[in-house]
């Protein structure tokens, strides 16, 4: 079902009007209340009056992750700090985290975004949503929690970890939906299959809302089969609110973005010019209703494209293709751009392999090395190199044809690759540590 038809199914013309009104207001607030934006706009010679409609958005400055770090912790706030009701922060690998603050209205808007995604699977009163995203500064846990509350569903806040107990509660409490990262969903699925105490056939699970990391179509099929559910992508980023900036509908043909709240653009990451409709590029968002920390043209580093034709589900909200990868995740091996998600796609095409992998890149004698650890399902595993070759050869050929770089494939014994409870780590680039 559609949670909020007024906005999700609004005509394109009315949507442009609404976006124009909201952008004009947002820009005025940014200029008057946030010195960072006033300076950026002054430097570009742009005044709030120059923004007359959403078509003027490309006159505005970009915001980057570095800008957010430089303004740490509260430099981008546009309201008195006493109006803040919650603070979240994204885990950075280095240095200061990226901070997000919320007013009461911001929290309500965020919860609405998540509720729209959950409504796709008809989540409502009587449903129990097991929330296995981490609770804490990370937006996953509390974001899913508040969205479930808007839908009137029962929130089961298990957080991440303690996998054996999670699957026991999933069965005993009759969870009907699961919200977590796709990597953790896979770990739960595997634990259910290996368990002698619980069985997926005795569970009531019917939907999964998976996000916070890019995942592939192959991974979706695997999760749907193992957990006997329909699996939906839920997309978001802390800089906008958290999960719930958009989500897939029942058609599973692109992720609808809630563009009454967040205006999406696709730009060429090199020239910073807008891409043609349907062209792949970097996704950029401008918040249209955020009060605490309005953000102009935030460069997500996510690579995708947008499609504006009306969806079969009845929603007019724009659809985004599966994220090809975060440009930060891209690794260049022997001069070729490689996304870890491409490796996952190849792996999931071969039923004998588990969807787990780990890439190690190094540079030896001035040449890049590309080692790929993979796992066979236990019934196919053999330590005999002759037996292993039967599996390695077709995978090797597929990777060479899709990615264009030759990997050294190593088959590890079952459970040889570390399982993740949150966002999975897929790459160790040792070249970073060598000058
Ligand atoms: Zn749709």
PDB file of N, CA and C in Angstrom, residues 103-155:
ATOM      1  N   UNK A 103      15.537  18.614  14.644  1.00  0.00           N
ATOM      2  CA  UNK A 103      14.467  19.210  15.442  1.00  0.00           C
ATOM      3  C   UNK A 103      13.350  18.174  15.533  1.00  0.00           C
ATOM      4  N   UNK A 104      12.320  18.512  16.265  1.00  0.00           N
ATOM      5  CA  UNK A 104      11.177  17.604  16.364  1.00  0.00           C
ATOM      6  C   UNK A 104      10.566  17.326  14.979  1.00  0.00           C
ATOM      7  N   UNK A 105      10.424  18.402  14.175  1.00  0.00           N
ATOM      8  CA  UNK A 105       9.871  18.207  12.819  1.00  0.00           C
ATOM      9  C   UNK A 105      10.789  17.351  11.951  1.00  0.00           C
ATOM     10  N   UNK A 106      12.098  17.515  12.123  1.00  0.00           N
ATOM     11  CA  UNK A 106      13.046  16.708  11.343  1.00  0.00           C
ATOM     12  C   UNK A 106      12.876  15.220  11.671  1.00  0.00           C
ATOM     13  N   UNK A 107      12.703  14.924  12.956  1.00  0.00           N
ATOM     14  CA  UNK A 107      12.527  13.521  13.359  1.00  0.00           C
ATOM     15  C   UNK A 107      11.236  12.954  12.772  1.00  0.00           C
ATOM     16  N   UNK A 108      10.196  13.796  12.737  1.00  0.00           N
ATOM     17  CA  UNK A 108       8.903  13.348  12.189  1.00  0.00           C
ATOM     18  C   UNK A 108       9.019  13.100  10.684  1.00  0.00           C
ATOM     19  N   UNK A 109       9.732  13.993   9.982  1.00  0.00           N
ATOM     20  CA  UNK A 109       9.915  13.844   8.533  1.00  0.00           C
ATOM     21  C   UNK A 109      10.695  12.557   8.222  1.00  0.00           C
ATOM     22  N   UNK A 110      11.727  12.327   9.000  1.00  0.00           N
ATOM     23  CA  UNK A 110      12.563  11.132   8.815  1.00  0.00           C
ATOM     24  C   UNK A 110      11.718   9.856   9.011  1.00  0.00           C
ATOM     25  N   UNK A 111      10.937   9.845  10.096  1.00  0.00           N
ATOM     26  CA  UNK A 111      10.098   8.678  10.394  1.00  0.00           C
ATOM     27  C   UNK A 111       9.083   8.447   9.266  1.00  0.00           C
ATOM     28  N   UNK A 112       8.583   9.538   8.705  1.00  0.00           N
ATOM     29  CA  UNK A 112       7.641   9.418   7.581  1.00  0.00           C
ATOM     30  C   UNK A 112       8.322   8.759   6.373  1.00  0.00           C
ATOM     31  N   UNK A 113       9.561   9.162   6.098  1.00  0.00           N
ATOM     32  CA  UNK A 113      10.302   8.581   4.971  1.00  0.00           C
ATOM     33  C   UNK A 113      10.460   7.074   5.132  1.00  0.00           C
ATOM     34  N   UNK A 114      10.781   6.622   6.351  1.00  0.00           N
ATOM     35  CA  UNK A 114      10.938   5.188   6.614  1.00  0.00           C
ATOM     36  C   UNK A 114       9.575   4.492   6.523  1.00  0.00           C
ATOM     37  N   UNK A 115       8.539   5.143   7.053  1.00  0.00           N
ATOM     38  CA  UNK A 115       7.186   4.556   7.035  1.00  0.00           C
ATOM     39  C   UNK A 115       6.715   4.326   5.604  1.00  0.00           C
ATOM     40  N   UNK A 116       7.051   5.249   4.701  1.00  0.00           N
ATOM     41  CA  UNK A 116       6.658   5.083   3.290  1.00  0.00           C
ATOM     42  C   UNK A 116       7.258   3.801   2.720  1.00  0.00           C
ATOM     43  N   UNK A 117       8.493   3.488   3.117  1.00  0.00           N
ATOM     44  CA  UNK A 117       9.136   2.266   2.599  1.00  0.00           C
ATOM     45  C   UNK A 117       8.476   1.026   3.211  1.00  0.00           C
ATOM     46  N   UNK A 118       8.193   1.075   4.498  1.00  0.00           N
ATOM     47  CA  UNK A 118       7.607  -0.100   5.157  1.00  0.00           C
ATOM     48  C   UNK A 118       6.184  -0.374   4.667  1.00  0.00           C
ATOM     49  N   UNK A 119       5.482   0.704   4.270  1.00  0.00           N
ATOM     50  CA  UNK A 119       4.099   0.545   3.786  1.00  0.00           C
ATOM     51  C   UNK A 119       4.047  -0.296   2.514  1.00  0.00           C
ATOM     52  N   UNK A 120       5.147  -0.290   1.758  1.00  0.00           N
ATOM     53  CA  UNK A 120       5.230  -1.075   0.522  1.00  0.00           C
ATOM     54  C   UNK A 120       4.875  -2.540   0.797  1.00  0.00           C
ATOM     55  N   UNK A 121       5.312  -3.052   1.955  1.00  0.00           N
ATOM     56  CA  UNK A 121       5.039  -4.452   2.309  1.00  0.00           C
ATOM     57  C   UNK A 121       3.809  -4.547   3.223  1.00  0.00           C
ATOM     58  N   UNK A 122       2.967  -3.510   3.201  1.00  0.00           N
ATOM     59  CA  UNK A 122       1.750  -3.481   4.025  1.00  0.00           C
ATOM     60  C   UNK A 122       2.031  -3.663   5.511  1.00  0.00           C
ATOM     61  N   UNK A 123       3.162  -3.158   5.965  1.00  0.00           N
ATOM     62  CA  UNK A 123       3.475  -3.246   7.396  1.00  0.00           C
ATOM     63  C   UNK A 123       2.527  -2.326   8.159  1.00  0.00           C
ATOM     64  N   UNK A 124       1.927  -2.842   9.218  1.00  0.00           N
ATOM     65  CA  UNK A 124       0.981  -2.051  10.000  1.00  0.00           C
ATOM     66  C   UNK A 124       0.740  -2.717  11.347  1.00  0.00           C
ATOM     67  N   UNK A 125      -0.344  -2.319  12.046  1.00  0.00           N
ATOM     68  CA  UNK A 125      -0.632  -2.898  13.353  1.00  0.00           C
ATOM     69  C   UNK A 125      -0.669  -4.432  13.281  1.00  0.00           C
ATOM     70  N   UNK A 126      -0.073  -5.077  14.257  1.00  0.00           N
ATOM     71  CA  UNK A 126      -0.029  -6.543  14.275  1.00  0.00           C
ATOM     72  C   UNK A 126       1.271  -7.080  13.712  1.00  0.00           C
ATOM     73  N   UNK A 127       1.969  -6.268  12.900  1.00  0.00           N
ATOM     74  CA  UNK A 127       3.268  -6.701  12.394  1.00  0.00           C
ATOM     75  C   UNK A 127       4.337  -6.479  13.465  1.00  0.00           C
ATOM     76  N   UNK A 128       5.287  -7.417  13.499  1.00  0.00           N
ATOM     77  CA  UNK A 128       6.428  -7.238  14.409  1.00  0.00           C
ATOM     78  C   UNK A 128       7.681  -7.049  13.561  1.00  0.00           C
ATOM     79  N   UNK A 129       8.323  -5.896  13.728  1.00  0.00           N
ATOM     80  CA  UNK A 129       9.530  -5.619  12.944  1.00  0.00           C
ATOM     81  C   UNK A 129      10.756  -5.819  13.817  1.00  0.00           C
ATOM     82  N   UNK A 130      11.548  -6.805  13.460  1.00  0.00           N
ATOM     83  CA  UNK A 130      12.795  -7.038  14.185  1.00  0.00           C
ATOM     84  C   UNK A 130      13.840  -6.084  13.632  1.00  0.00           C
ATOM     85  N   UNK A 131      14.299  -5.172  14.482  1.00  0.00           N
ATOM     86  CA  UNK A 131      15.246  -4.153  14.022  1.00  0.00           C
ATOM     87  C   UNK A 131      16.649  -4.566  14.460  1.00  0.00           C
ATOM     88  N   UNK A 132      17.380  -5.141  13.494  1.00  0.00           N
ATOM     89  CA  UNK A 132      18.713  -5.660  13.783  1.00  0.00           C
ATOM     90  C   UNK A 132      19.800  -4.751  13.220  1.00  0.00           C
ATOM     91  N   UNK A 133      19.431  -3.506  12.946  1.00  0.00           N
ATOM     92  CA  UNK A 133      20.447  -2.472  12.710  1.00  0.00           C
ATOM     93  C   UNK A 133      20.980  -2.090  14.080  1.00  0.00           C
ATOM     94  N   UNK A 134      22.230  -1.625  14.136  1.00  0.00           N
ATOM     95  CA  UNK A 134      22.766  -1.175  15.406  1.00  0.00           C
ATOM     96  C   UNK A 134      21.995   0.036  15.933  1.00  0.00           C
ATOM     97  N   UNK A 135      21.688   0.023  17.226  1.00  0.00           N
ATOM     98  CA  UNK A 135      21.102   1.200  17.882  1.00  0.00           C
ATOM     99  C   UNK A 135      22.252   2.029  18.442  1.00  0.00           C
ATOM    100  N   UNK A 136      22.142   3.331  18.327  1.00  0.00           N
ATOM    101  CA  UNK A 136      23.197   4.188  18.854  1.00  0.00           C
ATOM    102  C   UNK A 136      23.344   5.414  17.988  1.00  0.00           C
ATOM    103  N   UNK A 137      24.565   5.898  17.868  1.00  0.00           N
ATOM    104  CA  UNK A 137      24.800   7.090  17.050  1.00  0.00           C
ATOM    105  C   UNK A 137      24.485   6.817  15.584  1.00  0.00           C
ATOM    106  N   UNK A 138      24.710   5.573  15.141  1.00  0.00           N
ATOM    107  CA  UNK A 138      24.358   5.129  13.789  1.00  0.00           C
ATOM    108  C   UNK A 138      22.852   5.316  13.596  1.00  0.00           C
ATOM    109  N   UNK A 139      22.461   5.838  12.424  1.00  0.00           N
ATOM    110  CA  UNK A 139      21.046   6.169  12.207  1.00  0.00           C
ATOM    111  C   UNK A 139      20.160   4.953  11.927  1.00  0.00           C
ATOM    112  N   UNK A 140      20.765   3.789  11.631  1.00  0.00           N
ATOM    113  CA  UNK A 140      19.977   2.620  11.224  1.00  0.00           C
ATOM    114  C   UNK A 140      18.935   2.192  12.240  1.00  0.00           C
ATOM    115  N   UNK A 141      19.370   1.927  13.480  1.00  0.00           N
ATOM    116  CA  UNK A 141      18.478   1.375  14.504  1.00  0.00           C
ATOM    117  C   UNK A 141      17.307   2.284  14.819  1.00  0.00           C
ATOM    118  N   UNK A 142      17.595   3.497  15.291  1.00  0.00           N
ATOM    119  CA  UNK A 142      16.510   4.398  15.694  1.00  0.00           C
ATOM    120  C   UNK A 142      15.691   4.875  14.500  1.00  0.00           C
ATOM    121  N   UNK A 143      16.321   4.973  13.323  1.00  0.00           N
ATOM    122  CA  UNK A 143      15.579   5.371  12.123  1.00  0.00           C
ATOM    123  C   UNK A 143      14.497   4.360  11.792  1.00  0.00           C
ATOM    124  N   UNK A 144      14.865   3.074  11.728  1.00  0.00           N
ATOM    125  CA  UNK A 144      13.890   2.023  11.431  1.00  0.00           C
ATOM    126  C   UNK A 144      12.842   1.962  12.541  1.00  0.00           C
ATOM    127  N   UNK A 145      13.289   2.146  13.771  1.00  0.00           N
ATOM    128  CA  UNK A 145      12.424   2.108  14.952  1.00  0.00           C
ATOM    129  C   UNK A 145      11.285   3.139  14.845  1.00  0.00           C
ATOM    130  N   UNK A 146      11.646   4.385  14.544  1.00  0.00           N
ATOM    131  CA  UNK A 146      10.642   5.455  14.474  1.00  0.00           C
ATOM    132  C   UNK A 146       9.696   5.272  13.281  1.00  0.00           C
ATOM    133  N   UNK A 147      10.247   4.744  12.185  1.00  0.00           N
ATOM    134  CA  UNK A 147       9.401   4.491  11.008  1.00  0.00           C
ATOM    135  C   UNK A 147       8.362   3.423  11.306  1.00  0.00           C
ATOM    136  N   UNK A 148       8.792   2.355  12.005  1.00  0.00           N
ATOM    137  CA  UNK A 148       7.872   1.276  12.376  1.00  0.00           C
ATOM    138  C   UNK A 148       6.770   1.816  13.287  1.00  0.00           C
ATOM    139  N   UNK A 149       7.144   2.761  14.161  1.00  0.00           N
ATOM    140  CA  UNK A 149       6.157   3.354  15.079  1.00  0.00           C
ATOM    141  C   UNK A 149       5.089   4.113  14.300  1.00  0.00           C
ATOM    142  N   UNK A 150       5.497   4.851  13.269  1.00  0.00           N
ATOM    143  CA  UNK A 150       4.521   5.594  12.459  1.00  0.00           C
ATOM    144  C   UNK A 150       3.532   4.634  11.801  1.00  0.00           C
ATOM    145  N   UNK A 151       4.008   3.451  11.405  1.00  0.00           N
ATOM    146  CA  UNK A 151       3.125   2.467  10.766  1.00  0.00           C
ATOM    147  C   UNK A 151       2.265   1.720  11.789  1.00  0.00           C
ATOM    148  N   UNK A 152       2.472   1.980  13.062  1.00  0.00           N
ATOM    149  CA  UNK A 152       1.681   1.300  14.096  1.00  0.00           C
ATOM    150  C   UNK A 152       2.098  -0.142  14.304  1.00  0.00           C
ATOM    151  N   UNK A 153       3.320  -0.486  13.849  1.00  0.00           N
ATOM    152  CA  UNK A 153       3.800  -1.861  13.994  1.00  0.00           C
ATOM    153  C   UNK A 153       4.471  -2.051  15.354  1.00  0.00           C
ATOM    154  N   UNK A 154       4.687  -3.307  15.719  1.00  0.00           N
ATOM    155  CA  UNK A 154       5.380  -3.621  16.975  1.00  0.00           C
ATOM    156  C   UNK A 154       6.878  -3.559  16.717  1.00  0.00           C
ATOM    157  N   UNK A 155       7.581  -2.754  17.498  1.00  0.00           N
ATOM    158  CA  UNK A 155       9.030  -2.630  17.321  1.00  0.00           C
ATOM    159  C   UNK A 155       9.736  -3.644  18.215  1.00  0.00           C
TER     160      UNK A 155
END
